[in-house]
Amino acid sequence: MALRVGVVGGGQLARMMVPAAVELGLDIRVLAEGPDMSASIAATAEGDHRDAATVLAFARDVDVLTFDHEHVPQDVLRALVEAGVAVHPGPDALAVAQDKIVMRTRLTGLGVPVPDWAVVHDADELRAFLGEHGGRAVVKTPRGGYDGKGVRVVDDPSDVDDWFLAVAEAGADQALLVEELVPFTRELAQSVARRPSGEVVAWPLVETVQRDGVCAEVIAPAPGSAGRLADAAESLAVRIAEELGVTGVLAVELFETDDERILVNELAMRPHNTGHWSIDGATTSQFEQHLRAVLDLPLGATGMHAPAAVMVNVLGGPADGDLAGRYPAALAAFPEAKYHFYGKAPRPGRKVGHVTVTGSDVDDVVYRARAAAAHFDD
Amino acid sequence: MALRVGVVGGGQLARMMVPAAVELGLDIRVLAEGPDMSASIAATAEGDHRDAATVLAFARDVDVLTFDHEHVPQDVLRALVEAGVAVHPGPDALAVAQDKIVMRTRLTGLGVPVPDWAVVHDADELRAFLGEHGGRAVVKTPRGGYDGKGVRVVDDPSDVDDWFLAVAEAGADQALLVEELVPFTRELAQSVARRPSGEVVAWPLVETVQRDGVCAEVIAPAPGSAGRLADAAESLAVRIAEELGVTGVLAVELFETDDERILVNELAMRPHNTGHWSIDGATTSQFEQHLRAVLDLPLGATGMHAPAAVMVNVLGGPADGDLAGRYPAALAAFPEAKYHFYGKAPRPGRKVGHVTVTGSDVDDVVYRARAAAAHFDD
């Protein structure tokens, strides 16, 4: 009988696990939030991932449970483990990804380089941090943020008055995270995969380009990173995966500073936008690897098909909603590009797909990937 | 709204279209023969492909209808076209793939090189053919054969007494096909894809190794084929696709003779076992290309990721039926191999999966692909 993987959440990450599962002969089942989700083709149940009974019922018929996102509450995760479900990544690891204050605390405890940070409960504490960091800083809500949401650059505590109000109402243990504005030269991301029995593999370090807090482009490998920088990023990500006991894919978002240091920005314990290039550019994609890892199967090779791979997100899509109407021109113009769409309706700023191009010359590959993706702009 | 492709038949070819459809953002729907078919993840209906009402009902909600196999009867195909369904490949093209006598007649009419052949209705006619061809020949039933079924090498008409009996009972218009035993040095296959508006693209010519009439290995590109041989095969396949009006993938199985001629053995108007290497070895797989072609979308690039790709079929599988139990050793031994399984229970001789390896040195790639696949032998 085929190995059975259950995925909580029906978004595009679960969707992109489907091809890998089908090819590897796995039985993939998705607990979707509702009908017409990205991963509906594999949905065998619909329900709320915050409800323990729903998730327990879904998990009954799978060999391992994994996730499209990091939002399953700790009490649900603990109930699954107590019921004997193999949960990967596990609750202890996920706790670090679920709360940015926990994440900063753990990474600092491990001696991992991170931006200066503090927990702030009110305007006075934030004002003090601003005073020590040149008058500007980044404030983050510890939970629920993604794609730039829950993140604000502030130069006065009043910029986050609404958040402090929410914190005060929510209770004494609530707070915000404040971090220095790192003078970075570029952003990087290092993905690794780790399986329960200990094996860890890494993909090449990549450069990521963010626009409005959202990942717009990824270049693999990060130009000029071979050697010391790539080695440092890989060692760092491997150590974080091991110390936190991460199983499955771990993506580590990094800042590279002008004095050639790397600081950890964020962690994601699942396949991540910065690894989508691997579907078309690496021997083993992050989605196949995640499935292998959570099933504790030996991990696949991560070498690249070509010297360079560039992924460009399709953000928003055409205003008329007709993505398919753009296929003929795009596919004709760039027959070598790999087009990916997530079954999501176009909406301003929404990630509805991505395009990957591989080749020898990185500038040429960047040009072609951008031009191919631009066919789907409004 | 996503473009909708309906696939008649739920076998492994339909299954392998699913990853390509999911990635390209297509809505794929399968009319399966029953539950637990290879392509069940995409099954939206179950029923008999020989029943016009069943197929018409399934086709109502799709933009284009295509096939996992060539067995949909002509009257059903004609009814679909009359009902306004876009059917690719269409009835006229499929008629040539459905009947080996029609195929030989059409190819001969086009001046395409084929083995000597004849239609024989009884033992006397077969004896005459044997007398003119060294006393041995290949007899084929015109319909329903695959993977060596419906094919016999004979040196006496009595070897196919049972078939002549069936022919006599079936009616006056029935007959068998007899062909010369071609003294071939090796077997080759040339796949192309053609879309309704006329564009045709080809993959590299491949060498195929058959065992007991079943495809066992495929080497891409066919060693030593660059230049004249590859050009001749491509021209031939393109011409056949155009002359027969094939839409979607056309696979042309070829014999290479010791005097460097190529003769057409069989045609398949669908993705074919000899093209499975393209999933992991080419920019555009035969499954993605088939979907693009039947939707009349521009076709994708067919270049290879590496100088050589070798596919080895997993035939039969372990006697205990536990394919998944072989994953740990296989995946650990060859982390660079791509493993594909079709959700089919192991059974002697049955195609249950395949393994593809790519690389620079063809001998090394052949060795690794065979060794990786051998992990799943009984």
XYZ file of N, CA, C and O in Angstrom, chain A residues 121-122 160-171 176:
60
model
N 6.209 46.401 25.524
C 4.815 46.292 25.974
C 4.045 47.588 25.806
O 2.826 47.599 25.866
N 4.808 48.717 25.671
C 4.117 49.998 25.572
C 4.998 51.013 24.836
O 6.149 50.726 24.476
N 2.324 52.714 15.965
C 1.736 51.404 16.270
C 0.804 51.502 17.478
O 0.629 50.532 18.218
N 0.177 52.665 17.621
C -0.797 52.861 18.712
C -1.874 51.762 18.697
O -2.253 51.228 19.747
N -2.361 51.449 17.499
C -3.430 50.444 17.389
C -2.960 49.081 17.893
O -3.693 48.360 18.555
N -1.706 48.740 17.580
C -1.201 47.446 18.027
C -1.020 47.410 19.553
O -1.301 46.390 20.186
N -0.523 48.535 20.127
C -0.367 48.553 21.586
C -1.729 48.456 22.279
O -1.864 47.814 23.327
N -2.737 49.066 21.676
C -4.084 48.996 22.231
C -4.553 47.535 22.244
O -5.062 47.032 23.254
N -4.312 46.851 21.135
C -4.717 45.442 21.028
C -3.954 44.598 22.046
O -4.511 43.692 22.675
N -2.668 44.897 22.211
C -1.832 44.171 23.175
C -2.376 44.364 24.595
O -2.502 43.399 25.363
N -2.695 45.615 24.931
C -3.188 45.912 26.286
C -4.500 45.188 26.551
O -4.728 44.664 27.646
N -5.349 45.138 25.513
C -6.642 44.465 25.687
C -6.487 42.953 25.789
O -7.284 42.281 26.433
N -5.443 42.418 25.140
C -5.317 40.959 25.050
C -4.781 40.341 26.338
O -4.953 39.150 26.576
N -4.093 41.132 27.186
C -3.652 40.562 28.458
C -2.207 40.860 28.757
O -1.441 41.310 27.901
N 4.833 43.314 21.790
C 5.267 43.423 20.400
C 6.773 43.172 20.340
O 7.478 43.299 21.344
